[in-house]
């Protein structure tokens, strides 16, 4: 839970969180660090009742509210294997940030 998240912008962010049961939660926000804290403190989605958020594994920014909602819906319809491929892809802001630090 000490994960450093630096994706703060006026844009909407689509994100995925890895949970304690190895499931992936998908959501949208304008402030990813705040939203992750809310999920960790049981003030977020009901999805986290009975499972704990572990870390943010995917983030995609640059959306307006409408586009973010549509993208969230599309990601939620993906098969788990397709979500894993998306997490490893270049569209993942977290992956790009880690590569930039190397």
mmCIF file of N, CA and C in Angstrom:
data_model
loop_
_atom_site.group_PDB
_atom_site.id
_atom_site.type_symbol
_atom_site.label_atom_id
_atom_site.label_comp_id
_atom_site.label_asym_id
_atom_site.label_seq_id
_atom_site.Cartn_x
_atom_site.Cartn_y
_atom_site.Cartn_z
ATOM 1 N N UNK A 1 0.802 -1.193 0.000
ATOM 2 C CA UNK A 1 0.000 0.000 0.000
ATOM 3 C C UNK A 1 0.846 1.257 0.000
ATOM 4 N N UNK A 2 2.153 1.097 0.014
ATOM 5 C CA UNK A 2 3.024 2.243 -0.063
ATOM 6 C C UNK A 2 3.401 2.555 -1.498
ATOM 7 N N UNK A 3 2.580 2.126 -2.414
ATOM 8 C CA UNK A 3 2.861 2.291 -3.839
ATOM 9 C C UNK A 3 2.818 3.764 -4.218
ATOM 10 N N UNK A 4 3.808 4.184 -4.973
ATOM 11 C CA UNK A 4 3.887 5.574 -5.437
ATOM 12 C C UNK A 4 3.086 5.723 -6.719
ATOM 13 N N UNK A 5 2.042 6.527 -6.657
ATOM 14 C CA UNK A 5 1.207 6.768 -7.832
ATOM 15 C C UNK A 5 1.285 8.235 -8.186
ATOM 16 N N UNK A 6 1.679 8.526 -9.405
ATOM 17 C CA UNK A 6 1.886 9.918 -9.793
ATOM 18 C C UNK A 6 0.971 10.359 -10.926
ATOM 19 N N UNK A 7 -0.109 9.644 -11.143
ATOM 20 C CA UNK A 7 -1.010 9.980 -12.239
ATOM 21 C C UNK A 7 -2.109 10.916 -11.741
ATOM 22 N N UNK A 8 -1.806 12.185 -11.613
ATOM 23 C CA UNK A 8 -2.807 13.156 -11.196
ATOM 24 C C UNK A 8 -2.979 14.145 -12.340
ATOM 25 N N UNK A 9 -4.188 14.253 -12.829
ATOM 26 C CA UNK A 9 -4.445 15.196 -13.909
ATOM 27 C C UNK A 9 -5.928 15.506 -13.944
ATOM 28 N N UNK A 10 -6.286 16.500 -14.736
ATOM 29 C CA UNK A 10 -7.695 16.841 -14.904
ATOM 30 C C UNK A 10 -8.377 15.814 -15.796
ATOM 31 N N UNK A 11 -7.590 15.034 -16.520
ATOM 32 C CA UNK A 11 -8.138 13.993 -17.377
ATOM 33 C C UNK A 11 -8.646 12.827 -16.532
ATOM 34 N N UNK A 12 -9.506 12.060 -17.127
ATOM 35 C CA UNK A 12 -9.996 10.857 -16.476
ATOM 36 C C UNK A 12 -9.026 9.716 -16.743
ATOM 37 N N UNK A 13 -8.829 8.885 -15.752
ATOM 38 C CA UNK A 13 -7.920 7.748 -15.821
ATOM 39 C C UNK A 13 -8.742 6.470 -15.698
ATOM 40 N N UNK A 14 -8.485 5.514 -16.580
ATOM 41 C CA UNK A 14 -9.045 4.170 -16.468
ATOM 42 C C UNK A 14 -7.959 3.328 -15.814
ATOM 43 N N UNK A 15 -8.322 2.565 -14.784
ATOM 44 C CA UNK A 15 -7.309 1.824 -14.044
ATOM 45 C C UNK A 15 -7.780 0.421 -13.705
ATOM 46 N N UNK A 16 -6.807 -0.461 -13.438
ATOM 47 C CA UNK A 16 -7.095 -1.801 -12.932
ATOM 48 C C UNK A 16 -6.286 -2.012 -11.665
ATOM 49 N N UNK A 17 -6.928 -2.633 -10.688
ATOM 50 C CA UNK A 17 -6.287 -2.948 -9.416
ATOM 51 C C UNK A 17 -6.260 -4.462 -9.262
ATOM 52 N N UNK A 18 -5.091 -4.989 -8.899
ATOM 53 C CA UNK A 18 -4.961 -6.399 -8.562
ATOM 54 C C UNK A 18 -5.460 -6.587 -7.137
ATOM 55 N N UNK A 19 -6.322 -7.574 -6.936
ATOM 56 C CA UNK A 19 -6.918 -7.814 -5.620
ATOM 57 C C UNK A 19 -6.310 -9.049 -4.957
ATOM 58 N N UNK A 20 -6.573 -9.185 -3.658
ATOM 59 C CA UNK A 20 -6.016 -10.277 -2.863
ATOM 60 C C UNK A 20 -6.447 -11.655 -3.360
ATOM 61 N N UNK A 21 -7.548 -11.747 -4.071
ATOM 62 C CA UNK A 21 -7.993 -13.033 -4.623
ATOM 63 C C UNK A 21 -7.540 -13.210 -6.080
ATOM 64 N N UNK A 22 -6.587 -12.383 -6.499
ATOM 65 C CA UNK A 22 -6.018 -12.385 -7.856
ATOM 66 C C UNK A 22 -7.001 -11.943 -8.933
ATOM 67 N N UNK A 23 -8.103 -11.337 -8.544
ATOM 68 C CA UNK A 23 -9.017 -10.758 -9.526
ATOM 69 C C UNK A 23 -8.531 -9.356 -9.877
ATOM 70 N N UNK A 24 -9.079 -8.814 -10.947
ATOM 71 C CA UNK A 24 -8.731 -7.467 -11.387
ATOM 72 C C UNK A 24 -9.977 -6.592 -11.341
ATOM 73 N N UNK A 25 -9.894 -5.488 -10.615
ATOM 74 C CA UNK A 25 -10.984 -4.521 -10.537
ATOM 75 C C UNK A 25 -10.674 -3.394 -11.515
ATOM 76 N N UNK A 26 -11.656 -2.970 -12.281
ATOM 77 C CA UNK A 26 -11.489 -1.878 -13.239
ATOM 78 C C UNK A 26 -12.380 -0.716 -12.846
ATOM 79 N N UNK A 27 -11.825 0.497 -12.893
ATOM 80 C CA UNK A 27 -12.597 1.682 -12.555
ATOM 81 C C UNK A 27 -12.055 2.909 -13.259
ATOM 82 N N UNK A 28 -12.687 4.063 -12.990
ATOM 83 C CA UNK A 28 -12.237 5.337 -13.550
ATOM 84 C C UNK A 28 -12.193 6.378 -12.443
ATOM 85 N N UNK A 29 -11.339 7.374 -12.622
ATOM 86 C CA UNK A 29 -11.204 8.447 -11.643
ATOM 87 C C UNK A 29 -10.463 9.616 -12.278
ATOM 88 N N UNK A 30 -10.474 10.750 -11.600
ATOM 89 C CA UNK A 30 -9.640 11.883 -12.007
ATOM 90 C C UNK A 30 -8.422 12.002 -11.107
ATOM 91 N N UNK A 31 -8.374 11.225 -10.035
ATOM 92 C CA UNK A 31 -7.275 11.293 -9.065
ATOM 93 C C UNK A 31 -6.966 9.877 -8.584
ATOM 94 N N UNK A 32 -6.064 9.209 -9.273
ATOM 95 C CA UNK A 32 -5.784 7.803 -9.001
ATOM 96 C C UNK A 32 -5.231 7.546 -7.602
ATOM 97 N N UNK A 33 -4.272 8.317 -7.108
ATOM 98 C CA UNK A 33 -3.789 8.049 -5.742
ATOM 99 C C UNK A 33 -4.901 8.150 -4.692
ATOM 100 N N UNK A 34 -5.745 9.172 -4.820
ATOM 101 C CA UNK A 34 -6.854 9.332 -3.869
ATOM 102 C C UNK A 34 -7.814 8.149 -3.963
ATOM 103 N N UNK A 35 -8.144 7.751 -5.172
ATOM 104 C CA UNK A 35 -9.100 6.658 -5.356
ATOM 105 C C UNK A 35 -8.541 5.342 -4.830
ATOM 106 N N UNK A 36 -7.256 5.089 -5.037
ATOM 107 C CA UNK A 36 -6.649 3.860 -4.515
ATOM 108 C C UNK A 36 -6.697 3.868 -2.986
ATOM 109 N N UNK A 37 -6.410 5.015 -2.369
ATOM 110 C CA UNK A 37 -6.512 5.114 -0.901
ATOM 111 C C UNK A 37 -7.936 4.828 -0.436
ATOM 112 N N UNK A 38 -8.914 5.337 -1.161
ATOM 113 C CA UNK A 38 -10.310 5.072 -0.799
ATOM 114 C C UNK A 38 -10.603 3.575 -0.849
ATOM 115 N N UNK A 39 -10.139 2.914 -1.885
ATOM 116 C CA UNK A 39 -10.348 1.469 -1.982
ATOM 117 C C UNK A 39 -9.663 0.750 -0.820
ATOM 118 N N UNK A 40 -8.460 1.164 -0.472
ATOM 119 C CA UNK A 40 -7.718 0.531 0.625
ATOM 120 C C UNK A 40 -8.380 0.762 1.979
ATOM 121 N N UNK A 41 -9.078 1.870 2.124
ATOM 122 C CA UNK A 41 -9.718 2.222 3.394
ATOM 123 C C UNK A 41 -11.201 1.877 3.418
ATOM 124 N N UNK A 42 -11.634 0.983 2.552
ATOM 125 C CA UNK A 42 -13.025 0.518 2.493
ATOM 126 C C UNK A 42 -14.017 1.650 2.231
ATOM 127 N N UNK A 43 -13.585 2.685 1.525
ATOM 128 C CA UNK A 43 -14.481 3.784 1.176
ATOM 129 C C UNK A 43 -14.705 3.843 -0.330
ATOM 130 N N UNK A 44 -14.301 2.791 -1.002
ATOM 131 C CA UNK A 44 -14.470 2.737 -2.449
ATOM 132 C C UNK A 44 -15.606 1.818 -2.829
ATOM 133 N N UNK A 45 -15.405 1.047 -3.848
ATOM 134 C CA UNK A 45 -16.437 0.184 -4.418
ATOM 135 C C UNK A 45 -16.787 -0.995 -3.510
ATOM 136 N N UNK A 46 -18.015 -1.452 -3.623
ATOM 137 C CA UNK A 46 -18.472 -2.627 -2.873
ATOM 138 C C UNK A 46 -17.699 -3.875 -3.286
ATOM 139 N N UNK A 47 -17.097 -3.837 -4.456
ATOM 140 C CA UNK A 47 -16.313 -4.969 -4.958
ATOM 141 C C UNK A 47 -15.254 -5.397 -3.949
ATOM 142 N N UNK A 48 -14.758 -4.461 -3.157
ATOM 143 C CA UNK A 48 -13.666 -4.751 -2.234
ATOM 144 C C UNK A 48 -14.134 -5.294 -0.890
ATOM 145 N N UNK A 49 -15.411 -5.571 -0.747
ATOM 146 C CA UNK A 49 -15.875 -6.273 0.448
ATOM 147 C C UNK A 49 -15.468 -7.728 0.297
ATOM 148 N N UNK A 50 -14.658 -8.218 1.213
ATOM 149 C CA UNK A 50 -14.215 -9.605 1.140
ATOM 150 C C UNK A 50 -12.946 -9.814 0.342
ATOM 151 N N UNK A 51 -12.399 -8.764 -0.228
ATOM 152 C CA UNK A 51 -11.110 -8.851 -0.933
ATOM 153 C C UNK A 51 -10.394 -7.518 -0.742
ATOM 154 N N UNK A 52 -9.097 -7.561 -0.733
ATOM 155 C CA UNK A 52 -8.295 -6.361 -0.506
ATOM 156 C C UNK A 52 -7.613 -5.918 -1.797
ATOM 157 N N UNK A 53 -7.544 -4.607 -2.018
ATOM 158 C CA UNK A 53 -6.749 -4.121 -3.153
ATOM 159 C C UNK A 53 -5.265 -4.266 -2.833
ATOM 160 N N UNK A 54 -4.495 -4.770 -3.775
ATOM 161 C CA UNK A 54 -3.060 -4.959 -3.555
ATOM 162 C C UNK A 54 -2.264 -3.832 -4.191
ATOM 163 N N UNK A 55 -2.458 -3.643 -5.502
ATOM 164 C CA UNK A 55 -1.741 -2.563 -6.185
ATOM 165 C C UNK A 55 -2.424 -2.230 -7.499
ATOM 166 N N UNK A 56 -2.158 -1.033 -7.964
ATOM 167 C CA UNK A 56 -2.633 -0.617 -9.284
ATOM 168 C C UNK A 56 -1.685 -1.234 -10.306
ATOM 169 N N UNK A 57 -2.248 -1.990 -11.238
ATOM 170 C CA UNK A 57 -1.424 -2.669 -12.239
ATOM 171 C C UNK A 57 -1.600 -2.095 -13.641
ATOM 172 N N UNK A 58 -2.589 -1.221 -13.800
ATOM 173 C CA UNK A 58 -2.838 -0.641 -15.120
ATOM 174 C C UNK A 58 -3.444 0.741 -14.952
ATOM 175 N N UNK A 59 -2.985 1.666 -15.764
ATOM 176 C CA UNK A 59 -3.565 3.008 -15.792
ATOM 177 C C UNK A 59 -3.431 3.561 -17.201
ATOM 178 N N UNK A 60 -4.498 4.164 -17.660
ATOM 179 C CA UNK A 60 -4.553 4.727 -19.010
ATOM 180 C C UNK A 60 -5.208 6.096 -18.877
ATOM 181 N N UNK A 61 -4.461 7.161 -19.132
ATOM 182 C CA UNK A 61 -5.015 8.500 -18.936
ATOM 183 C C UNK A 61 -5.326 9.167 -20.272
ATOM 184 N N UNK A 62 -5.780 10.417 -20.202
ATOM 185 C CA UNK A 62 -6.062 11.187 -21.402
ATOM 186 C C UNK A 62 -7.493 11.103 -21.896
ATOM 187 N N UNK A 63 -8.383 10.586 -21.077
ATOM 188 C CA UNK A 63 -9.788 10.444 -21.473
ATOM 189 C C UNK A 63 -10.642 11.558 -20.881
ATOM 190 N N UNK A 64 -11.747 11.884 -21.561
ATOM 191 C CA UNK A 64 -12.784 12.683 -20.912
ATOM 192 C C UNK A 64 -13.716 11.698 -20.203
ATOM 193 N N UNK A 65 -14.692 12.198 -19.475
ATOM 194 C CA UNK A 65 -15.552 11.329 -18.652
ATOM 195 C C UNK A 65 -16.269 10.277 -19.499
ATOM 196 N N UNK A 66 -16.804 10.685 -20.605
ATOM 197 C CA UNK A 66 -17.547 9.768 -21.468
ATOM 198 C C UNK A 66 -16.645 8.677 -22.046
ATOM 199 N N UNK A 67 -15.501 9.079 -22.567
ATOM 200 C CA UNK A 67 -14.570 8.114 -23.159
ATOM 201 C C UNK A 67 -14.035 7.155 -22.102
ATOM 202 N N UNK A 68 -13.776 7.665 -20.899
ATOM 203 C CA UNK A 68 -13.279 6.816 -19.812
ATOM 204 C C UNK A 68 -14.320 5.762 -19.441
ATOM 205 N N UNK A 69 -15.575 6.157 -19.367
ATOM 206 C CA UNK A 69 -16.646 5.205 -19.037
ATOM 207 C C UNK A 69 -16.775 4.125 -20.105
ATOM 208 N N UNK A 70 -16.669 4.526 -21.360
ATOM 209 C CA UNK A 70 -16.753 3.556 -22.456
ATOM 210 C C UNK A 70 -15.562 2.601 -22.425
ATOM 211 N N UNK A 71 -14.383 3.145 -22.157
ATOM 212 C CA UNK A 71 -13.183 2.309 -22.092
ATOM 213 C C UNK A 71 -13.259 1.346 -20.907
ATOM 214 N N UNK A 72 -13.731 1.833 -19.765
ATOM 215 C CA UNK A 72 -13.913 0.979 -18.585
ATOM 216 C C UNK A 72 -14.840 -0.191 -18.928
ATOM 217 N N UNK A 73 -15.950 0.099 -19.566
ATOM 218 C CA UNK A 73 -16.905 -0.938 -19.946
ATOM 219 C C UNK A 73 -16.256 -1.957 -20.881
ATOM 220 N N UNK A 74 -15.480 -1.477 -21.844
ATOM 221 C CA UNK A 74 -14.810 -2.373 -22.795
ATOM 222 C C UNK A 74 -13.804 -3.274 -22.084
ATOM 223 N N UNK A 75 -13.045 -2.716 -21.149
ATOM 224 C CA UNK A 75 -12.056 -3.510 -20.409
ATOM 225 C C UNK A 75 -12.753 -4.552 -19.544
ATOM 226 N N UNK A 76 -13.847 -4.175 -18.916
ATOM 227 C CA UNK A 76 -14.575 -5.121 -18.063
ATOM 228 C C UNK A 76 -15.103 -6.311 -18.862
ATOM 229 N N UNK A 77 -15.342 -6.146 -20.147
ATOM 230 C CA UNK A 77 -15.836 -7.236 -20.989
ATOM 231 C C UNK A 77 -14.714 -8.159 -21.474
ATOM 232 N N UNK A 78 -13.457 -7.769 -21.298
ATOM 233 C CA UNK A 78 -12.340 -8.593 -21.755
ATOM 234 C C UNK A 78 -12.217 -9.867 -20.927
ATOM 235 N N UNK A 79 -11.673 -10.902 -21.552
ATOM 236 C CA UNK A 79 -11.338 -12.132 -20.838
ATOM 237 C C UNK A 79 -10.138 -11.838 -19.941
ATOM 238 N N UNK A 80 -9.964 -12.605 -18.856
ATOM 239 C CA UNK A 80 -8.800 -12.387 -17.980
ATOM 240 C C UNK A 80 -7.467 -12.414 -18.735
ATOM 241 N N UNK A 81 -7.333 -13.317 -19.695
ATOM 242 C CA UNK A 81 -6.082 -13.398 -20.461
ATOM 243 C C UNK A 81 -5.853 -12.131 -21.287
ATOM 244 N N UNK A 82 -6.923 -11.542 -21.785
ATOM 245 C CA UNK A 82 -6.811 -10.301 -22.557
ATOM 246 C C UNK A 82 -6.445 -9.125 -21.648
ATOM 247 N N UNK A 83 -6.937 -9.147 -20.422
ATOM 248 C CA UNK A 83 -6.582 -8.098 -19.461
ATOM 249 C C UNK A 83 -5.096 -8.165 -19.123
ATOM 250 N N UNK A 84 -4.558 -9.378 -19.001
ATOM 251 C CA UNK A 84 -3.124 -9.548 -18.724
ATOM 252 C C UNK A 84 -2.302 -8.964 -19.871
ATOM 253 N N UNK A 85 -2.718 -9.212 -21.099
ATOM 254 C CA UNK A 85 -2.018 -8.643 -22.258
ATOM 255 C C UNK A 85 -2.092 -7.121 -22.248
ATOM 256 N N UNK A 86 -3.232 -6.578 -21.868
ATOM 257 C CA UNK A 86 -3.396 -5.132 -21.792
ATOM 258 C C UNK A 86 -2.468 -4.537 -20.734
ATOM 259 N N UNK A 87 -2.353 -5.210 -19.602
ATOM 260 C CA UNK A 87 -1.474 -4.736 -18.525
ATOM 261 C C UNK A 87 -0.027 -4.668 -19.005
ATOM 262 N N UNK A 88 0.377 -5.619 -19.839
ATOM 263 C CA UNK A 88 1.752 -5.663 -20.348
ATOM 264 C C UNK A 88 1.973 -4.753 -21.556
ATOM 265 N N UNK A 89 0.922 -4.112 -22.045
ATOM 266 C CA UNK A 89 1.016 -3.337 -23.279
ATOM 267 C C UNK A 89 1.583 -1.939 -23.066
ATOM 268 N N UNK A 90 1.889 -1.300 -24.181
ATOM 269 C CA UNK A 90 2.427 0.062 -24.162
ATOM 270 C C UNK A 90 1.383 1.112 -23.788
ATOM 271 N N UNK A 91 0.108 0.769 -23.816
ATOM 272 C CA UNK A 91 -0.917 1.736 -23.410
ATOM 273 C C UNK A 91 -0.968 1.894 -21.898
ATOM 274 N N UNK A 92 -0.297 0.993 -21.183
ATOM 275 C CA UNK A 92 -0.294 1.035 -19.721
ATOM 276 C C UNK A 92 0.652 2.124 -19.236
ATOM 277 N N UNK A 93 0.112 3.178 -18.675
ATOM 278 C CA UNK A 93 0.894 4.311 -18.180
ATOM 279 C C UNK A 93 1.891 3.867 -17.118
ATOM 280 N N UNK A 94 1.534 2.899 -16.296
ATOM 281 C CA UNK A 94 2.429 2.423 -15.245
ATOM 282 C C UNK A 94 3.646 1.747 -15.856
ATOM 283 N N UNK A 95 3.456 0.923 -16.883
ATOM 284 C CA UNK A 95 4.570 0.268 -17.567
ATOM 285 C C UNK A 95 5.478 1.311 -18.206
ATOM 286 N N UNK A 96 4.898 2.304 -18.868
ATOM 287 C CA UNK A 96 5.696 3.357 -19.503
ATOM 288 C C UNK A 96 6.512 4.120 -18.471
ATOM 289 N N UNK A 97 5.911 4.471 -17.341
ATOM 290 C CA UNK A 97 6.624 5.208 -16.298
ATOM 291 C C UNK A 97 7.789 4.402 -15.751
ATOM 292 N N UNK A 98 7.615 3.086 -15.597
ATOM 293 C CA UNK A 98 8.693 2.245 -15.090
ATOM 294 C C UNK A 98 9.828 2.152 -16.101
ATOM 295 N N UNK A 99 9.510 2.066 -17.386
ATOM 296 C CA UNK A 99 10.547 2.012 -18.420
ATOM 297 C C UNK A 99 11.314 3.328 -18.479
ATOM 298 N N UNK A 100 10.619 4.448 -18.291
ATOM 299 C CA UNK A 100 11.271 5.753 -18.323
ATOM 300 C C UNK A 100 12.263 5.917 -17.180
ATOM 301 N N UNK A 101 12.046 5.220 -16.074
ATOM 302 C CA UNK A 101 12.929 5.338 -14.913
ATOM 303 C C UNK A 101 14.189 4.498 -15.061
ATOM 304 N N UNK A 102 14.214 3.573 -16.040
ATOM 305 C CA UNK A 102 15.385 2.705 -16.235
ATOM 306 C C UNK A 102 16.523 3.441 -16.908
#
